[in-house]
CSV table of C-alpha atoms in Angstrom, one decimal:
chain,number,residue,atom,x,y,z
A,731,UNK,CA,86.4,2.7,19.3
A,732,UNK,CA,84.8,-0.4,20.6
A,733,UNK,CA,83.8,-2.8,18.6
A,734,UNK,CA,80.1,-3.9,18.8
A,735,UNK,CA,77.7,-6.4,17.5
A,736,UNK,CA,75.7,-7.5,15.1
A,737,UNK,CA,72.6,-8.3,16.2
A,738,UNK,CA,70.1,-5.7,16.9
A,739,UNK,CA,69.0,-4.4,19.8
A,740,UNK,CA,65.5,-4.0,21.0
A,741,UNK,CA,65.1,-0.9,21.8
A,742,UNK,CA,63.8,0.0,25.8
A,743,UNK,CA,59.8,-0.3,26.6
A,744,UNK,CA,59.0,3.1,28.0
A,745,UNK,CA,57.5,3.3,31.0
A,746,UNK,CA,54.6,4.5,30.7
A,747,UNK,CA,54.1,1.9,27.7
A,748,UNK,CA,54.9,-1.2,29.9
A,749,UNK,CA,52.5,-0.1,32.5
A,750,UNK,CA,49.8,0.1,29.9
A,751,UNK,CA,50.7,-2.9,28.2
A,752,UNK,CA,50.4,-4.7,31.8
A,753,UNK,CA,46.6,-3.1,32.1
A,754,UNK,CA,45.4,-4.4,28.7
A,755,UNK,CA,46.7,-7.5,29.2
A,756,UNK,CA,44.6,-7.3,32.5
A,757,UNK,CA,41.7,-6.9,30.6
A,758,UNK,CA,42.6,-9.3,28.4
A,759,UNK,CA,42.9,-11.9,31.5
A,760,UNK,CA,40.1,-10.8,33.0
A,761,UNK,CA,37.8,-11.3,30.1
A,762,UNK,CA,38.9,-14.7,29.4
A,763,UNK,CA,38.3,-15.2,32.6
A,764,UNK,CA,42.2,-16.2,33.4
A,765,UNK,CA,42.5,-14.5,37.2
A,766,UNK,CA,45.8,-15.8,38.1
A,767,UNK,CA,47.3,-13.9,35.2
A,768,UNK,CA,45.5,-10.8,36.2
A,769,UNK,CA,46.2,-11.0,39.1
A,770,UNK,CA,50.5,-11.3,37.8
A,771,UNK,CA,50.0,-8.1,35.7
A,772,UNK,CA,47.8,-6.1,38.2
A,773,UNK,CA,50.5,-6.7,40.7
A,774,UNK,CA,54.1,-5.8,38.6
A,775,UNK,CA,51.3,-2.5,37.9
A,776,UNK,CA,51.4,-2.4,41.9
A,777,UNK,CA,55.3,-2.5,42.2
A,778,UNK,CA,55.8,0.5,40.4
A,779,UNK,CA,57.1,3.4,41.5
A,780,UNK,CA,54.4,5.8,40.7
A,781,UNK,CA,50.7,4.8,42.8
A,782,UNK,CA,47.6,3.4,41.6
A,783,UNK,CA,44.6,5.3,39.7
A,784,UNK,CA,41.6,4.2,39.9
A,785,UNK,CA,41.2,1.6,37.3
A,786,UNK,CA,44.3,-0.1,38.5
A,787,UNK,CA,43.2,-0.8,41.9
A,788,UNK,CA,39.8,-1.6,40.9
A,789,UNK,CA,41.9,-4.1,38.1
A,790,UNK,CA,44.1,-5.5,41.2
A,791,UNK,CA,40.6,-6.1,43.3
A,792,UNK,CA,38.9,-8.1,41.1
A,793,UNK,CA,41.7,-9.7,40.2
A,794,UNK,CA,42.4,-11.3,43.6
A,795,UNK,CA,38.9,-11.5,44.8
A,796,UNK,CA,38.9,-13.7,41.8
A,797,UNK,CA,41.0,-16.1,42.6
A,798,UNK,CA,40.3,-16.9,46.3
A,799,UNK,CA,37.2,-16.3,45.7
A,800,UNK,CA,37.1,-19.2,43.4
A,801,UNK,CA,38.8,-21.1,46.6
A,802,UNK,CA,37.0,-19.7,49.1
A,803,UNK,CA,33.6,-21.4,47.3
A,804,UNK,CA,35.8,-25.2,47.0
A,805,UNK,CA,36.3,-24.6,50.1
A,806,UNK,CA,33.2,-24.3,51.4
A,807,UNK,CA,31.9,-26.6,49.1
A,808,UNK,CA,34.1,-29.8,50.7
A,809,UNK,CA,34.3,-28.5,54.4
A,810,UNK,CA,29.4,-29.3,54.3
A,811,UNK,CA,31.0,-32.7,52.5
A,812,UNK,CA,33.5,-33.0,54.9
A,813,UNK,CA,30.9,-32.9,57.4
A,814,UNK,CA,27.9,-35.0,56.2
A,815,UNK,CA,30.5,-37.7,55.0
A,816,UNK,CA,30.5,-40.9,57.8
A,817,UNK,CA,32.5,-43.6,56.2
A,818,UNK,CA,36.1,-43.2,58.6
A,819,UNK,CA,38.5,-43.0,54.6
A,820,UNK,CA,35.7,-40.8,52.9
A,821,UNK,CA,35.9,-37.7,55.7
A,822,UNK,CA,40.3,-38.8,55.5
A,823,UNK,CA,40.5,-38.0,52.2
A,824,UNK,CA,38.1,-35.1,52.6
A,825,UNK,CA,39.4,-33.4,55.5
A,826,UNK,CA,43.0,-33.5,53.2
A,827,UNK,CA,41.8,-31.8,50.1
A,828,UNK,CA,40.3,-29.2,52.4
A,829,UNK,CA,43.6,-28.7,53.8
A,830,UNK,CA,45.1,-28.1,51.3
A,831,UNK,CA,42.8,-25.5,49.7
A,832,UNK,CA,43.0,-23.8,53.0
A,833,UNK,CA,46.9,-23.5,52.7
A,834,UNK,CA,46.1,-21.9,49.3
A,835,UNK,CA,43.6,-19.5,50.8
A,836,UNK,CA,46.3,-18.8,53.5
A,837,UNK,CA,48.2,-18.0,50.8
A,838,UNK,CA,46.9,-15.8,48.6
A,839,UNK,CA,45.9,-13.8,51.5
A,840,UNK,CA,49.1,-13.2,52.6
A,841,UNK,CA,50.3,-12.5,49.3
A,842,UNK,CA,48.0,-9.3,49.2
A,843,UNK,CA,48.6,-8.0,52.2
A,844,UNK,CA,52.4,-8.2,51.8
A,845,UNK,CA,51.8,-5.9,48.1
A,846,UNK,CA,49.9,-3.7,49.6
A,847,UNK,CA,52.1,-3.3,53.4
A,848,UNK,CA,54.9,-2.6,50.7
A,849,UNK,CA,54.1,-1.3,47.5
A,850,UNK,CA,50.8,-0.1,48.3
A,851,UNK,CA,50.2,1.2,51.7
A,852,UNK,CA,53.3,2.7,52.5
A,853,UNK,CA,53.6,5.4,49.8
A,854,UNK,CA,53.1,8.9,51.7
A,855,UNK,CA,51.5,10.2,48.4
A,856,UNK,CA,48.2,8.9,49.0
A,857,UNK,CA,44.5,9.9,48.8
A,858,UNK,CA,42.2,9.3,51.5
A,859,UNK,CA,40.0,7.3,49.0
A,860,UNK,CA,43.3,5.5,47.9
A,861,UNK,CA,44.3,5.0,52.0
A,862,UNK,CA,40.4,3.4,53.1
A,863,UNK,CA,40.6,0.8,49.9
A,864,UNK,CA,43.7,-0.7,50.8
A,865,UNK,CA,42.7,-1.1,54.8
A,866,UNK,CA,39.7,-2.8,53.6
A,867,UNK,CA,40.8,-5.0,51.6
A,868,UNK,CA,43.3,-5.7,54.5
A,869,UNK,CA,40.5,-6.6,56.0
A,870,UNK,CA,38.8,-8.3,53.7
A,871,UNK,CA,42.2,-10.7,53.3
A,872,UNK,CA,41.9,-11.3,57.0
A,873,UNK,CA,38.7,-12.1,56.6
A,874,UNK,CA,38.6,-14.4,54.3
A,875,UNK,CA,41.7,-16.6,56.4
A,876,UNK,CA,40.1,-16.1,59.5
A,877,UNK,CA,36.6,-18.2,57.7
A,878,UNK,CA,38.9,-21.1,56.9
A,879,UNK,CA,40.8,-22.3,60.7
A,880,UNK,CA,39.9,-22.8,63.4
A,881,UNK,CA,41.1,-21.8,67.5
A,882,UNK,CA,44.0,-19.8,67.9
A,883,UNK,CA,44.9,-19.3,64.1
A,884,UNK,CA,40.9,-18.0,64.0
A,885,UNK,CA,41.3,-15.6,66.7
A,886,UNK,CA,44.5,-14.1,65.7
A,887,UNK,CA,43.9,-13.7,62.0
A,888,UNK,CA,40.3,-11.8,63.2
A,889,UNK,CA,42.3,-9.3,65.4
A,890,UNK,CA,44.3,-8.6,61.9
A,891,UNK,CA,40.8,-8.2,60.0
A,892,UNK,CA,39.5,-6.0,62.9
A,893,UNK,CA,41.8,-4.3,63.7
A,894,UNK,CA,42.4,-2.6,59.9
A,895,UNK,CA,39.0,-2.7,59.3
A,896,UNK,CA,38.3,-0.1,62.4
A,897,UNK,CA,41.3,2.0,61.3
A,898,UNK,CA,39.6,1.9,58.0
A,899,UNK,CA,36.5,3.2,59.6
A,900,UNK,CA,38.2,5.7,61.6
A,901,UNK,CA,39.7,7.7,58.8
A,902,UNK,CA,36.5,7.5,56.2
A,903,UNK,CA,34.8,8.5,58.7
A,904,UNK,CA,36.2,12.1,59.3
A,905,UNK,CA,37.1,12.3,55.5
A,906,UNK,CA,34.8,11.0,53.4
A,907,UNK,CA,31.0,11.2,53.0
A,908,UNK,CA,28.6,8.7,54.4
A,909,UNK,CA,27.0,7.9,50.4
A,910,UNK,CA,30.9,7.2,48.8
A,911,UNK,CA,30.9,4.2,47.6
A,912,UNK,CA,34.2,3.0,49.4
A,913,UNK,CA,32.9,3.8,52.4
A,914,UNK,CA,29.7,1.9,52.7
A,915,UNK,CA,31.6,-1.1,50.9
A,916,UNK,CA,34.1,-1.2,54.0
A,917,UNK,CA,30.8,-0.3,56.5
A,918,UNK,CA,29.1,-3.7,54.5
A,919,UNK,CA,32.2,-5.8,54.6
A,920,UNK,CA,33.0,-4.9,58.4
A,921,UNK,CA,29.4,-5.7,59.8
A,922,UNK,CA,29.9,-9.0,57.8
A,923,UNK,CA,32.7,-9.9,59.2
A,924,UNK,CA,31.1,-8.8,62.8
A,925,UNK,CA,28.0,-11.0,62.3
A,926,UNK,CA,30.3,-14.3,60.6
A,927,UNK,CA,33.4,-14.5,62.3
A,928,UNK,CA,32.3,-12.9,65.3
A,929,UNK,CA,29.1,-14.0,65.6
A,930,UNK,CA,28.1,-11.0,66.4
A,931,UNK,CA,24.5,-10.5,65.3
A,932,UNK,CA,23.8,-7.0,67.4
A,933,UNK,CA,27.4,-4.8,66.6
A,934,UNK,CA,26.8,-6.3,62.4
A,935,UNK,CA,23.1,-4.7,62.3
A,936,UNK,CA,24.3,-1.6,63.9
A,937,UNK,CA,27.1,-0.7,61.9
A,938,UNK,CA,25.5,-2.2,58.8
A,939,UNK,CA,22.2,0.3,60.1
A,940,UNK,CA,24.0,3.3,61.0
A,941,UNK,CA,25.9,3.6,57.8
A,942,UNK,CA,22.5,3.1,55.5
A,943,UNK,CA,20.9,5.8,57.1
A,944,UNK,CA,24.2,8.0,57.2
A,945,UNK,CA,23.7,7.0,53.3
A,946,UNK,CA,20.0,8.5,53.3
A,947,UNK,CA,20.5,11.5,54.9
A,948,UNK,CA,24.0,12.2,51.6
A,949,UNK,CA,22.5,11.2,48.7
A,950,UNK,CA,22.0,14.7,47.3
A,951,UNK,CA,25.3,14.9,47.5
A,952,UNK,CA,26.7,12.0,45.5
A,953,UNK,CA,28.3,13.0,42.6
A,954,UNK,CA,26.0,11.0,39.7
A,955,UNK,CA,29.7,8.9,38.7
A,956,UNK,CA,29.2,7.1,41.2
A,957,UNK,CA,25.4,6.9,42.0
A,958,UNK,CA,25.0,3.5,40.7
A,959,UNK,CA,28.0,2.1,43.1
A,960,UNK,CA,26.2,3.7,46.3
A,961,UNK,CA,22.8,2.5,45.9
A,962,UNK,CA,23.5,-1.0,45.0
A,963,UNK,CA,25.9,-1.4,47.9
A,964,UNK,CA,22.7,0.3,49.9
A,965,UNK,CA,20.5,-2.6,48.7
A,966,UNK,CA,23.1,-5.3,49.9
A,967,UNK,CA,23.2,-3.2,53.8
A,968,UNK,CA,19.8,-3.8,53.7
A,969,UNK,CA,19.3,-6.8,52.3
A,970,UNK,CA,21.9,-7.9,54.8
A,971,UNK,CA,20.1,-5.9,57.4
A,972,UNK,CA,16.2,-7.9,56.5
A,973,UNK,CA,18.1,-11.0,56.5
A,974,UNK,CA,20.0,-10.7,60.2
A,975,UNK,CA,17.3,-9.4,61.8
A,976,UNK,CA,14.6,-12.0,60.9
A,977,UNK,CA,17.6,-14.2,62.2
A,978,UNK,CA,18.8,-12.6,65.3
A,979,UNK,CA,15.3,-15.1,67.8
A,980,UNK,CA,17.4,-18.1,66.8
A,981,UNK,CA,21.0,-16.9,66.3
A,982,UNK,CA,21.8,-18.9,62.6
A,983,UNK,CA,24.1,-18.0,60.8
A,984,UNK,CA,23.1,-20.8,58.0
A,985,UNK,CA,22.1,-17.8,56.0
A,986,UNK,CA,25.5,-15.2,55.1
A,987,UNK,CA,25.7,-11.8,54.4
A,988,UNK,CA,26.1,-10.5,51.1
A,989,UNK,CA,29.6,-9.2,51.1
A,990,UNK,CA,30.6,-6.2,48.2
A,991,UNK,CA,32.2,-9.0,45.2
A,992,UNK,CA,34.2,-5.9,44.3
A,993,UNK,CA,35.6,-3.0,45.0
């Protein structure tokens, strides 16, 4: 018989219990607005063997959206300052800071895409709503990088965003009702991509208007559980349509469109 230590061995935490604990930590982090902690918890959940449930999927999206959203806001502020500053020393200082924020945005977005490709989209048991959700996320995060880059790099990430959005859009149009909130959220963000990144207001309006009109026709088929989400996104679509239609003659891109805050 082997000799054993007297030290107590901590019992193993069941897999399901560990997963539930990580989700609860993510929820606490969200309440505390500690989104970096929320990301770390939800990444661990996403990397487990079983696919994400709808609640977990949304928590992951909210976590990353807030982490990158803070940087996007900071980038816009500093970019405005750089554009207005005339003193050379301050221009150099602000430009260097803008470059730092740009690098952070790029790193976060690449992290999201890698997680989606290796742990989420790689599964062969995904329902159409999950697959569309993740491909939309890829499009969003490629778009966020394209927002802050220039020239060839901007074009490259724009092409990646377009490919992800397009694949998701083709899938959801054939498999999901027009009033489904995931399909509507995709149309909303895809139209924003065309307007802001590709500067194609006509295509942006076409995507937004088509999505809105088709959803209106299908509202009677919408489950009560998703009615609120769908109508909220439809309102954002309508707001963008109004904004872009009024803005069309001048082609002024100073007023960005609304996008879905959380998938």
